[in-house]
Amino acid sequence: MTHTVEDPGTFFPLAKETAENLPAGLTVHQVLPAADGSRAHCLWEAPSVDDVRNLIDPATVGISVNEYFEVNPDEAIGLP
């Protein structure tokens, strides 16, 4: 997923807290913030994209705009 971060000072501490307290069945493998904090790419493992969306969107209202997509494992490079 990709975040366009509107409030880095709130977003990144929230991301860390969320990653440490995930519901069963969800795993975040990577959080890759831009050097300037304006964007972040996150790699999730979940039963569905909607499971991630339902966790992240309510928590990030007003602090990031989120784009979700399912990874094509046949074309991906470096998956865990």
Short mmCIF file of C-alpha atoms in Angstrom, two decimals:
data_model
loop_
_atom_site.label_atom_id
_atom_site.label_comp_id
_atom_site.label_asym_id
_atom_site.label_seq_id
_atom_site.Cartn_x
_atom_site.Cartn_y
_atom_site.Cartn_z
CA MET A 1 0.00 0.00 0.00
CA THR A 2 1.00 3.61 -0.42
CA HIS A 3 0.32 6.43 2.02
CA THR A 4 0.41 10.08 1.05
CA VAL A 5 1.16 11.49 4.48
CA GLU A 6 -0.41 14.80 5.45
CA ASP A 7 0.77 14.82 9.09
CA PRO A 8 4.08 12.95 9.50
CA GLY A 9 4.37 13.83 13.19
CA THR A 10 1.18 11.91 13.90
CA PHE A 11 1.36 9.28 11.17
CA PHE A 12 4.70 7.62 11.92
CA PRO A 13 4.20 7.14 15.68
CA LEU A 14 0.74 5.75 14.88
CA ALA A 15 2.23 3.38 12.30
CA LYS A 16 4.71 2.06 14.87
CA GLU A 17 1.99 1.60 17.49
CA THR A 18 -0.32 -0.12 14.98
CA ALA A 19 2.44 -2.49 13.83
CA GLU A 20 3.04 -3.55 17.43
CA ASN A 21 -0.66 -4.28 18.09
CA LEU A 22 -2.04 -5.99 14.99
CA PRO A 23 -5.13 -8.17 14.98
CA ALA A 24 -4.65 -11.87 14.33
CA GLY A 25 -4.17 -12.66 10.65
CA LEU A 26 -2.49 -9.35 9.73
CA THR A 27 1.27 -8.87 9.38
CA VAL A 28 3.13 -5.78 8.26
CA HIS A 29 6.49 -6.81 6.79
CA GLN A 30 7.87 -3.40 5.87
CA VAL A 31 7.20 0.30 6.45
CA LEU A 32 9.29 2.36 4.05
CA PRO A 33 8.97 6.11 4.67
CA ALA A 34 10.24 8.75 2.25
CA ALA A 35 13.15 10.77 3.65
CA ASP A 36 10.93 13.84 3.87
CA GLY A 37 8.02 11.95 5.49
CA SER A 38 5.58 12.82 2.71
CA ARG A 39 4.91 9.25 1.61
CA ALA A 40 5.34 5.70 2.83
CA HIS A 41 5.06 2.28 1.24
CA CYS A 42 3.98 -0.60 3.45
CA LEU A 43 4.01 -4.31 2.65
CA TRP A 44 1.26 -6.25 4.36
CA GLU A 45 0.27 -9.90 4.52
CA ALA A 46 -3.45 -10.34 5.09
CA PRO A 47 -6.38 -12.49 4.02
CA SER A 48 -7.63 -9.58 1.89
CA VAL A 49 -6.92 -5.98 0.95
CA ASP A 50 -10.17 -5.04 2.69
CA ASP A 51 -8.84 -6.40 6.00
CA VAL A 52 -5.93 -3.95 5.82
CA ARG A 53 -8.17 -1.11 4.60
CA ASN A 54 -10.63 -1.66 7.46
CA LEU A 55 -7.78 -1.36 9.99
CA ILE A 56 -5.86 1.55 8.46
CA ASP A 57 -8.44 3.92 6.98
CA PRO A 58 -10.35 4.70 10.19
CA ALA A 59 -7.10 5.27 12.10
CA THR A 60 -5.58 7.63 9.52
CA VAL A 61 -8.47 9.97 8.70
CA GLY A 62 -6.99 13.43 8.24
CA ILE A 63 -3.37 12.28 8.50
CA SER A 64 -2.88 10.26 5.31
CA VAL A 65 -4.54 9.33 2.04
CA ASN A 66 -4.14 5.61 1.45
CA GLU A 67 -3.95 3.58 -1.75
CA TYR A 68 -4.32 -0.18 -1.57
CA PHE A 69 -3.47 -2.90 -4.05
CA GLU A 70 -2.85 -6.62 -4.08
CA VAL A 71 0.71 -7.61 -5.00
CA ASN A 72 1.23 -9.88 -7.99
CA PRO A 73 3.65 -12.46 -6.51
CA ASP A 74 4.64 -13.75 -9.95
CA GLU A 75 6.09 -10.34 -10.93
CA ALA A 76 7.28 -9.19 -7.50
CA ILE A 77 10.96 -9.01 -6.56
CA GLY A 78 12.19 -9.58 -3.01
CA LEU A 79 9.02 -10.70 -1.27
CA PRO A 80 9.57 -12.10 2.23
#
